[in-house]
Amino acid sequence: MSLVSTHTLARTRWLLGLAAVLLFLVGHAPEAQAQSSSPAATVDMTNTLSFAPDTVRVQAGETVRWTNGSVIVHTVTADPEEATTDESVRLPEGATPFDSGTLDPEERFEHTFEVPGTYRYFCIPHEGAKMYGTVIVTPAE
Amino acid sequence: MTISLPHFFSSSRPFGQRLLRRGAFVLAALALVLMVWAPPAQAQEKMSEKEKQMLAQLQEMNQADGYLEAHRDVQQPMELLGGPLSFTIRQTSGGVFVSLPDNRTLDPDVFGTPDQPLAFTGTPGITGVPVPMRGVSDGQFTQFERMSPFGDKNTTMANGNLMLQATDRTATDAATTEDEVMLKASWEDQDGNTYAIRCCEMLVSAGPEFPTFGGVVTNHILHGFTGIGTPLMPTEYTYAAFWGMGAVLKNGEVVDKPRIVHGMLTEYVRGENYKLVSDSEVTPTRRHFHLMVAPFMPVKGEHKFQPKDVATGFELPNGMELPFWHVMFENLEIESQRGE
Ligand SMILES: [Cu+2]
């Protein structure tokens, strides 16, 4: 399982989020460890329909954290089944698709990348506006 | 080259060249331009007889007039093929995009070329863009030389809320309509002011200048080359749209009423950096909802519009009041069903 943590943490739902994390720790102890470590890269989602920075580099096993710093709802989506054009998603061979679901303002999403390669992801409501991002995952040292 | 021109364009030379060569014509055009987005009272005073005549001619040439004449007095209009179509469109979280005044890039597919212009008749900005109001460079139109609600500039506002419940029953424009619309929409600026639109106390059962299909239309194509709604928006497949009379509110109080409110669920017409795209660049596989309170009012008893700024209560950075609302909702829940 390369898909590790997909739970979002809203400030307003902090307790709920904490409960979810605890549940994860109980049910999926090995996988959840990635979430407790600080992310290797952070990406902001903006009012101007961009992921900032649009490209980040991490090592295999490291986590990227996205924060919706805008007033607009966004998603972080690297699932070809959610895309309506081929250019919106690119996954390395063997990588599992992921999708944050709807992220309201101030909500966060984390994903830990296990398979090295270049990931192209997009935002579902702003696919037409080409809200794209890239994660480059290098092999673990 | 000889081309057939509307009679107020007296020369047979291509528009672009003529525009460059005839200073007087350009001046007249500029005056007309100034009139378009200015308040009507002021505008009427500033316009010369010649300019008024040109505007009247453009309005008289409106291409939908014959069609509307055949429909507007129909007392028992036909029903939609397949029966009524009801739909609900909601946004319950996330913000909105608010258009700011901007120049619109002119798409040759919609506006033609200076040699062979298209889409210039009707009330300027409503159904046409007069040729003298268009920028020209290298034998092509460049942009609408006036600010309008249809451009790339925009800002975002928080806490967008949309609730639209509507039914499309009546097929055509007519004297009456069985269509229904209930719309409540709101959003908040950075200072915490809330802006809202309520609609519709009355639907536009027959359009003054373009068809409105009983006030609600479903599964149609609007704007751009269609002549239905301003050509300054790209040609766009429209899942549902309405036109009606509603109210504009700020912080819970009505600040402008009655106003023409237009909403539509369309394919996605924005590109990178939220640029308003040309016809060939729309994204047919994504959708968004547009809400519009245009800076125009229909002229009573006449089949035309005149400019009238909307009192939005939202102040632009330059201190001016935003004279229209053009707001996009993109975090949508959509439901629809056939039958009563
Ligand atoms: Cu987005």
Coordinates of C-alpha atoms and ligand atoms in Angstrom, one line a residue:
Chain A
M1 CA 0.0 0.0 0.0
S2 CA 1.6 3.2 -1.1
L3 CA -1.4 5.3 -0.3
V4 CA -0.9 6.2 3.3
S5 CA -2.9 9.0 4.8
T6 CA -5.7 10.8 3.2
H7 CA -7.4 12.6 6.0
T8 CA -7.8 16.3 6.1
L9 CA -7.5 18.4 9.2
A10 CA -9.6 21.6 9.4
R11 CA -8.9 23.9 12.2
T12 CA -12.6 24.0 13.0
R13 CA -12.7 20.2 13.1
W14 CA -9.5 19.8 15.0
L15 CA -10.9 17.4 17.6
L16 CA -12.6 15.3 14.9
G17 CA -9.3 15.2 13.0
L18 CA -7.5 14.1 16.1
A19 CA -10.0 11.3 16.7
A20 CA -9.4 10.2 13.1
V21 CA -5.7 10.2 13.5
L22 CA -6.0 8.2 16.7
L23 CA -8.2 5.7 14.9
F24 CA -5.6 5.4 12.2
L25 CA -2.9 4.9 14.8
V26 CA -4.9 2.0 16.3
G27 CA -6.0 0.4 13.0
H28 CA -3.1 1.1 10.7
A29 CA -0.1 1.6 13.0
P30 CA 2.7 1.1 10.5
E31 CA 1.2 3.4 7.8
A32 CA 0.2 6.2 10.1
Q33 CA 3.8 6.8 11.3
A34 CA 4.3 8.9 8.1
Q35 CA 1.7 11.3 9.3
S36 CA 3.3 12.0 12.6
S37 CA 6.5 13.1 11.0
S38 CA 6.7 16.6 9.6
P39 CA 6.2 16.9 5.8
A40 CA 9.2 17.1 3.5
A41 CA 7.5 19.7 1.4
T42 CA 4.5 21.9 1.7
V43 CA 2.3 23.3 -1.1
D44 CA -0.2 26.2 -0.9
M45 CA -3.5 26.3 -2.9
T46 CA -4.2 29.8 -3.9
N47 CA -7.0 32.2 -4.9
T48 CA -5.3 32.5 -8.3
L49 CA -5.9 28.9 -9.1
S50 CA -2.3 27.6 -8.6
F51 CA -0.4 25.2 -6.5
A52 CA 2.5 27.1 -5.0
P53 CA 5.1 26.1 -5.6
D54 CA 3.9 24.2 -8.6
T55 CA 6.7 21.7 -8.4
V56 CA 8.2 20.1 -5.3
R57 CA 10.9 17.4 -4.9
V58 CA 10.8 14.8 -2.2
Q59 CA 12.5 11.4 -1.6
A60 CA 10.6 8.1 -1.7
G61 CA 8.9 7.6 1.7
E62 CA 8.5 11.3 2.3
T63 CA 5.3 13.2 2.7
V64 CA 3.9 16.3 1.0
R65 CA 1.4 18.5 2.8
W66 CA -1.1 20.7 0.9
T67 CA -2.9 23.5 2.6
N68 CA -5.8 25.4 1.1
G69 CA -4.8 28.9 1.8
S70 CA -7.5 30.4 -0.4
V71 CA -11.2 31.2 0.0
I72 CA -12.0 28.8 -2.9
V73 CA -12.6 25.1 -2.6
H74 CA -9.9 23.0 -4.3
T75 CA -8.8 19.3 -4.6
V76 CA -5.4 17.6 -4.9
T77 CA -6.1 14.8 -7.4
A78 CA -3.8 12.4 -9.1
D79 CA -6.4 9.9 -10.3
P80 CA -6.8 9.4 -14.0
E81 CA -10.4 8.4 -13.4
E82 CA -11.2 11.8 -12.0
A83 CA -9.5 13.7 -14.9
T84 CA -11.3 14.7 -18.1
T85 CA -8.1 15.3 -20.1
D86 CA -5.0 13.1 -20.3
E87 CA -2.6 16.0 -19.5
S88 CA -4.1 16.5 -16.0
V89 CA -2.6 13.4 -14.4
R90 CA 0.7 11.5 -14.7
L91 CA 1.7 8.7 -12.4
P92 CA 4.9 6.6 -12.3
E93 CA 4.3 3.0 -13.1
G94 CA 3.2 1.1 -9.9
A95 CA 2.1 4.3 -8.1
T96 CA -1.4 4.3 -6.6
P97 CA -3.8 7.1 -7.6
F98 CA -4.8 9.5 -4.9
D99 CA -7.5 12.2 -4.4
S100 CA -7.9 14.5 -1.4
G101 CA -11.6 15.0 -2.1
T102 CA -13.1 18.5 -1.5
L103 CA -10.8 20.8 0.5
D104 CA -12.5 23.8 2.1
P105 CA -10.6 26.9 2.9
E106 CA -7.9 26.2 5.6
E107 CA -8.2 22.4 5.2
R108 CA -5.1 20.3 4.7
F109 CA -4.2 17.1 2.9
E110 CA -1.1 14.9 3.1
H111 CA 0.2 12.2 0.9
T112 CA 3.3 10.0 1.3
F113 CA 5.1 9.0 -1.9
E114 CA 6.5 5.5 -2.0
V115 CA 7.2 5.1 -5.7
P116 CA 9.9 7.3 -7.3
G117 CA 9.0 9.2 -10.5
T118 CA 7.2 12.3 -11.6
Y119 CA 3.6 12.9 -10.5
R120 CA 1.3 15.4 -12.3
Y121 CA -1.8 16.2 -10.3
F122 CA -4.7 18.7 -10.7
C123 CA -7.6 20.3 -8.9
I124 CA -11.0 18.9 -10.0
P125 CA -13.1 22.1 -10.1
H126 CA -10.3 24.0 -11.8
E127 CA -9.1 21.5 -14.3
G128 CA -10.4 23.8 -17.1
A129 CA -8.3 26.6 -15.6
K130 CA -5.2 24.3 -15.7
M131 CA -4.7 24.2 -12.0
Y132 CA -1.8 21.7 -12.1
G133 CA 1.0 20.7 -9.9
T134 CA 4.0 18.3 -10.0
V135 CA 5.8 16.2 -7.4
I136 CA 9.1 14.7 -8.3
V137 CA 10.0 11.7 -6.1
T138 CA 13.6 10.6 -6.1
P139 CA 14.7 7.2 -4.7
A140 CA 15.4 7.1 -1.0
E141 CA 19.1 7.7 -0.1
Chain B
M1 CA -13.4 45.7 -52.5
T2 CA -17.1 46.4 -52.2
I3 CA -19.0 45.1 -49.3
S4 CA -22.5 45.5 -48.2
L5 CA -22.5 47.8 -45.2
P6 CA -25.1 49.1 -42.9
H7 CA -26.2 52.4 -44.3
F8 CA -24.7 54.5 -41.6
F9 CA -21.3 53.3 -42.6
S10 CA -21.1 55.3 -45.8
S11 CA -17.7 54.2 -47.0
S12 CA -17.1 50.9 -48.9
R13 CA -13.5 50.7 -47.6
P14 CA -12.7 48.0 -45.0
F15 CA -13.7 49.1 -41.5
G16 CA -10.2 49.0 -40.1
Q17 CA -8.6 51.3 -42.7
R18 CA -11.5 53.6 -42.6
L19 CA -11.4 53.8 -38.8
L20 CA -7.7 54.8 -39.0
R21 CA -8.3 57.4 -41.8
R22 CA -11.4 59.1 -40.6
G23 CA -10.7 61.1 -37.5
A24 CA -14.3 62.4 -37.3
F25 CA -15.7 59.0 -37.4
V26 CA -13.4 57.9 -34.7
L27 CA -14.4 60.8 -32.5
A28 CA -18.1 59.9 -33.0
A29 CA -17.2 56.4 -32.1
L30 CA -15.4 57.5 -29.0
A31 CA -18.4 59.5 -28.0
L32 CA -20.7 56.5 -28.4
V33 CA -18.2 54.5 -26.5
L34 CA -18.3 56.9 -23.6
M35 CA -22.0 56.8 -23.6
V36 CA -22.3 53.0 -23.4
W37 CA -21.1 52.4 -19.8
A38 CA -22.0 55.8 -18.4
P39 CA -25.3 56.3 -16.5
P40 CA -28.1 56.8 -19.0
A41 CA -29.2 60.3 -17.9
Q42 CA -25.7 61.7 -18.3
A43 CA -25.3 59.7 -21.5
Q44 CA -28.4 61.0 -23.2
E45 CA -27.2 64.6 -22.5
K46 CA -23.7 64.0 -23.8
M47 CA -24.8 62.3 -27.0
S48 CA -25.1 64.3 -30.2
E49 CA -28.0 63.8 -32.5
K50 CA -25.8 61.9 -34.9
E51 CA -24.7 59.5 -32.1
K52 CA -28.2 59.0 -30.9
Q53 CA -29.2 58.2 -34.5
M54 CA -26.4 55.6 -34.8
L55 CA -27.4 54.0 -31.5
A56 CA -31.1 53.9 -32.6
Q57 CA -30.1 52.4 -35.9
L58 CA -28.0 49.7 -34.2
Q59 CA -30.9 48.9 -31.9
E60 CA -33.3 48.8 -34.8
M61 CA -31.1 46.4 -36.7
N62 CA -31.3 43.9 -33.9
Q63 CA -31.5 40.5 -35.6
A64 CA -33.8 38.8 -33.1
D65 CA -36.6 41.4 -33.5
G66 CA -38.6 39.4 -36.1
Y67 CA -38.4 36.2 -34.1
L68 CA -39.4 38.0 -30.9
E69 CA -42.3 39.7 -32.6
A70 CA -43.7 36.4 -33.6
H71 CA -43.6 35.1 -30.1
R72 CA -44.0 37.8 -27.6
D73 CA -47.8 38.0 -27.7
V74 CA -48.5 34.3 -27.7
Q75 CA -51.0 33.7 -24.8
Q76 CA -50.7 29.9 -24.6
P77 CA -47.1 28.9 -25.4
M78 CA -46.0 25.4 -26.2
E79 CA -44.5 23.2 -23.5
L80 CA -40.9 21.9 -23.5
L81 CA -40.4 18.7 -25.6
G82 CA -40.4 15.8 -23.2
G83 CA -42.2 17.8 -20.5
P84 CA -41.0 20.0 -17.7
L85 CA -37.4 19.8 -16.5
S86 CA -36.6 20.7 -12.9
F87 CA -33.2 21.3 -11.4
T88 CA -31.4 22.4 -8.3
I89 CA -28.0 23.9 -8.2
R90 CA -26.3 24.5 -4.9
Q91 CA -23.0 25.7 -3.4
T92 CA -22.7 25.3 0.3
S93 CA -19.0 26.0 0.9
G94 CA -16.1 27.8 -0.6
G95 CA -15.8 31.2 -2.2
V96 CA -16.7 32.7 -5.5
F97 CA -14.9 34.5 -8.4
V98 CA -16.1 38.1 -8.9
S99 CA -15.4 39.7 -12.3
L100 CA -13.9 43.2 -12.3
P101 CA -14.3 45.7 -15.1
D102 CA -11.9 44.8 -18.0
N103 CA -11.4 44.9 -21.7
R104 CA -12.5 41.8 -23.6
T105 CA -10.3 40.2 -26.2
L106 CA -12.4 39.9 -29.4
D107 CA -12.5 36.4 -30.8
P108 CA -12.6 36.4 -34.7
D109 CA -15.0 33.4 -34.6
V110 CA -17.5 35.7 -32.9
F111 CA -16.7 39.2 -34.1
G112 CA -15.3 38.5 -37.6
T113 CA -12.6 40.8 -39.0
P114 CA -12.5 44.5 -39.7
D115 CA -13.2 43.6 -43.4
Q116 CA -16.1 41.2 -42.5
P117 CA -17.4 42.2 -39.0
L118 CA -19.9 40.1 -37.2
A119 CA -22.1 40.7 -34.1
F120 CA -22.4 44.5 -34.1
T121 CA -26.2 45.1 -34.0
G122 CA -28.4 45.6 -31.1
T123 CA -27.8 47.6 -27.9
P124 CA -24.0 47.9 -27.5
G125 CA -22.8 45.3 -24.9
I126 CA -26.1 43.5 -24.8
T127 CA -26.4 41.8 -28.2
G128 CA -23.6 43.5 -30.2
V129 CA -20.4 45.4 -30.1
P130 CA -20.4 48.3 -32.6
V131 CA -17.4 48.1 -34.9
P132 CA -16.1 51.6 -33.9
M133 CA -15.8 50.4 -30.3
R134 CA -13.3 47.7 -31.4
G135 CA -9.6 48.0 -31.3
V136 CA -7.9 47.1 -34.6
S137 CA -4.3 45.9 -35.2
D138 CA -2.8 44.1 -38.2
G139 CA -6.2 43.7 -39.9
Q140 CA -7.7 42.0 -36.8
F141 CA -9.9 43.1 -34.0
T142 CA -8.0 43.2 -30.8
Q143 CA -10.3 44.1 -27.9
F144 CA -13.5 45.8 -26.8
E145 CA -12.2 49.3 -26.1
R146 CA -14.5 49.8 -23.1
M147 CA -14.6 48.2 -19.7
S148 CA -17.3 45.6 -19.3
P149 CA -18.1 42.8 -16.9
F150 CA -16.7 40.3 -19.4
G151 CA -12.9 40.1 -19.1
D152 CA -10.0 38.4 -17.4
K153 CA -9.8 40.6 -14.3
N154 CA -11.4 39.2 -11.2
T155 CA -11.1 38.8 -7.4
T156 CA -12.2 36.1 -5.1
M157 CA -14.6 36.5 -2.2
A158 CA -15.3 34.1 0.6
N159 CA -18.3 32.1 1.8
G160 CA -20.2 31.7 -1.5
N161 CA -23.6 30.4 -1.1
L162 CA -26.0 29.4 -3.9
M163 CA -29.4 27.9 -3.9
L164 CA -31.2 27.7 -7.2
Q165 CA -34.4 25.8 -7.7
A166 CA -36.0 26.1 -11.1
T167 CA -38.4 24.4 -13.6
D168 CA -38.3 24.8 -17.3
R169 CA -41.9 24.2 -18.6
T170 CA -42.6 26.8 -21.3
A171 CA -40.6 26.2 -24.4
T172 CA -40.7 29.5 -26.3
D173 CA -40.8 33.2 -25.6
A174 CA -44.4 34.3 -25.1
A175 CA -46.7 36.7 -23.2
T176 CA -46.8 34.3 -20.3
T177 CA -44.7 31.6 -18.8
E178 CA -45.0 28.6 -16.6
D179 CA -41.3 28.5 -15.9
E180 CA -40.2 29.0 -12.2
V181 CA -37.1 30.2 -10.5
M182 CA -36.1 30.7 -6.9
L183 CA -32.6 31.9 -6.4
K184 CA -30.7 33.0 -3.3
A185 CA -27.0 33.7 -3.6
S186 CA -24.5 35.5 -1.3
W187 CA -20.8 36.0 -0.7
E188 CA -18.6 38.1 1.6
D189 CA -15.8 40.6 1.0
Q190 CA -12.7 40.9 3.1
D191 CA -14.3 43.4 5.5
G192 CA -17.1 40.9 6.3
N193 CA -19.7 42.7 4.2
T194 CA -22.3 40.3 2.7
Y195 CA -23.6 40.8 -0.8
A196 CA -26.7 38.9 -2.0
I197 CA -29.0 38.4 -4.9
R198 CA -32.6 37.3 -4.7
C199 CA -34.6 36.3 -7.8
C200 CA -37.0 36.1 -9.4
E201 CA -40.1 38.1 -8.7
M202 CA -40.9 37.9 -12.4
L203 CA -39.4 36.0 -15.2
V204 CA -38.6 37.6 -18.5
S205 CA -41.1 35.6 -20.5
A206 CA -40.1 37.3 -23.7
G207 CA -36.8 39.0 -24.2
P208 CA -36.6 42.6 -25.2
E209 CA -33.6 41.9 -27.6
F210 CA -32.9 38.2 -27.5
P211 CA -35.0 35.1 -26.8
T212 CA -35.3 34.0 -23.1
F213 CA -37.6 31.0 -23.7
G214 CA -40.1 31.8 -21.1
G215 CA -37.4 32.9 -18.6
V216 CA -35.8 29.5 -18.1
V217 CA -33.9 27.6 -20.8
T218 CA -32.3 24.2 -20.6
N219 CA -29.8 22.3 -22.7
H220 CA -29.1 25.1 -25.2
I221 CA -26.3 27.1 -26.5
L222 CA -25.8 30.8 -25.5
H223 CA -23.6 33.8 -26.0
G224 CA -20.8 34.1 -28.5
F225 CA -22.1 33.7 -32.1
T226 CA -25.6 32.7 -31.0
G227 CA -27.0 36.2 -30.5
I228 CA -28.6 35.0 -27.3
G229 CA -26.9 37.2 -24.6
T230 CA -23.8 39.2 -25.0
P231 CA -21.2 38.1 -27.6
L232 CA -18.6 39.3 -25.2
M233 CA -18.9 35.9 -23.4
P234 CA -17.7 32.9 -25.5
T235 CA -20.2 30.6 -27.2
E236 CA -21.0 28.1 -24.5
Y237 CA -23.1 25.1 -24.1
T238 CA -25.6 25.9 -21.3
Y239 CA -27.2 23.2 -19.2
A240 CA -29.6 25.7 -17.7
A241 CA -30.1 29.5 -17.6
F242 CA -32.7 32.0 -16.5
W243 CA -33.5 35.7 -16.8
G244 CA -35.8 37.4 -14.3
M245 CA -36.3 40.5 -12.1
G246 CA -34.7 40.4 -8.7
A247 CA -33.1 42.4 -6.0
V248 CA -29.5 43.2 -5.0
L249 CA -28.7 43.3 -1.3
K250 CA -25.8 44.4 0.9
N251 CA -25.6 43.4 4.5
G252 CA -29.2 42.2 4.4
E253 CA -30.7 45.4 2.9
V254 CA -32.0 45.8 -0.6
V255 CA -29.7 48.3 -2.3
D256 CA -31.0 48.0 -5.9
K257 CA -34.4 46.7 -7.2
P258 CA -35.8 45.7 -9.6
R259 CA -32.8 44.5 -11.6
I260 CA -32.4 41.9 -14.4
V261 CA -30.8 38.9 -12.9
H262 CA -29.3 36.2 -15.2
G263 CA -27.8 32.9 -14.1
M264 CA -26.5 30.1 -16.1
L265 CA -24.8 26.7 -15.6
T266 CA -22.4 26.2 -18.5
E267 CA -19.4 24.4 -19.7
Y268 CA -16.2 25.9 -18.3
V269 CA -15.1 29.1 -20.1
R270 CA -12.1 30.1 -18.0
G271 CA -8.5 29.2 -18.7
E272 CA -5.2 29.6 -17.0
N273 CA -5.2 32.5 -14.5
Y274 CA -8.9 32.6 -14.9
K275 CA -8.7 34.2 -18.3
L276 CA -12.0 34.4 -20.1
V277 CA -11.3 32.1 -23.1
S278 CA -12.2 32.3 -26.7
D279 CA -14.6 29.8 -28.4
S280 CA -12.0 27.3 -29.3
E281 CA -10.6 27.1 -25.7
V282 CA -13.7 26.2 -23.7
T283 CA -13.5 23.0 -21.5
P284 CA -16.7 21.1 -22.4
T285 CA -16.1 18.5 -19.6
R286 CA -16.2 20.9 -16.7
R287 CA -19.0 23.2 -15.6
H288 CA -19.5 26.3 -13.6
F289 CA -22.4 28.6 -12.6
H290 CA -22.4 32.3 -13.6
L291 CA -24.6 34.9 -11.9
M292 CA -25.0 38.3 -13.5
V293 CA -26.7 41.6 -12.7
A294 CA -25.9 43.6 -15.8
P295 CA -25.5 47.4 -15.9
F296 CA -28.5 47.7 -18.1
M297 CA -32.3 48.0 -17.8
P298 CA -34.9 47.2 -20.4
V299 CA -36.6 50.4 -21.7
K300 CA -40.3 50.2 -20.9
G301 CA -42.6 49.7 -23.9
E302 CA -39.6 49.4 -26.3
H303 CA -37.7 46.3 -27.3
K304 CA -34.3 47.5 -26.2
F305 CA -32.0 48.2 -23.2
Q306 CA -30.3 51.3 -21.8
P307 CA -27.3 51.5 -19.6
K308 CA -27.9 51.7 -15.9
D309 CA -25.2 50.9 -13.3
V310 CA -26.0 48.5 -10.6
A311 CA -25.8 49.8 -7.0
T312 CA -23.7 46.9 -5.6
G313 CA -22.3 48.7 -2.6
F314 CA -18.9 47.1 -3.3
E315 CA -16.0 49.6 -3.6
L316 CA -13.3 49.0 -6.1
P317 CA -9.6 49.9 -5.3
N318 CA -10.0 53.1 -7.3
G319 CA -12.8 54.2 -5.1
M320 CA -15.5 53.6 -7.7
E321 CA -18.5 51.4 -6.9
L322 CA -18.5 48.1 -8.9
P323 CA -21.3 48.8 -11.4
F324 CA -22.4 45.2 -11.9
W325 CA -22.2 41.7 -10.4
H326 CA -20.7 38.9 -12.5
V327 CA -20.0 36.1 -10.0
M328 CA -18.9 32.5 -10.7
F329 CA -19.7 29.5 -8.4
E330 CA -17.6 26.4 -9.0
N331 CA -18.1 24.1 -6.1
L332 CA -21.5 22.8 -7.2
E333 CA -24.0 20.2 -6.4
I334 CA -26.4 19.7 -9.3
E335 CA -29.6 17.7 -9.4
S336 CA -32.2 17.5 -12.1
Q337 CA -35.3 15.5 -13.1
R338 CA -37.9 15.3 -15.8
G339 CA -41.6 15.5 -15.1
E340 CA -43.6 17.4 -12.4
Ligands
CU1 CU -8.7 24.5 -7.5

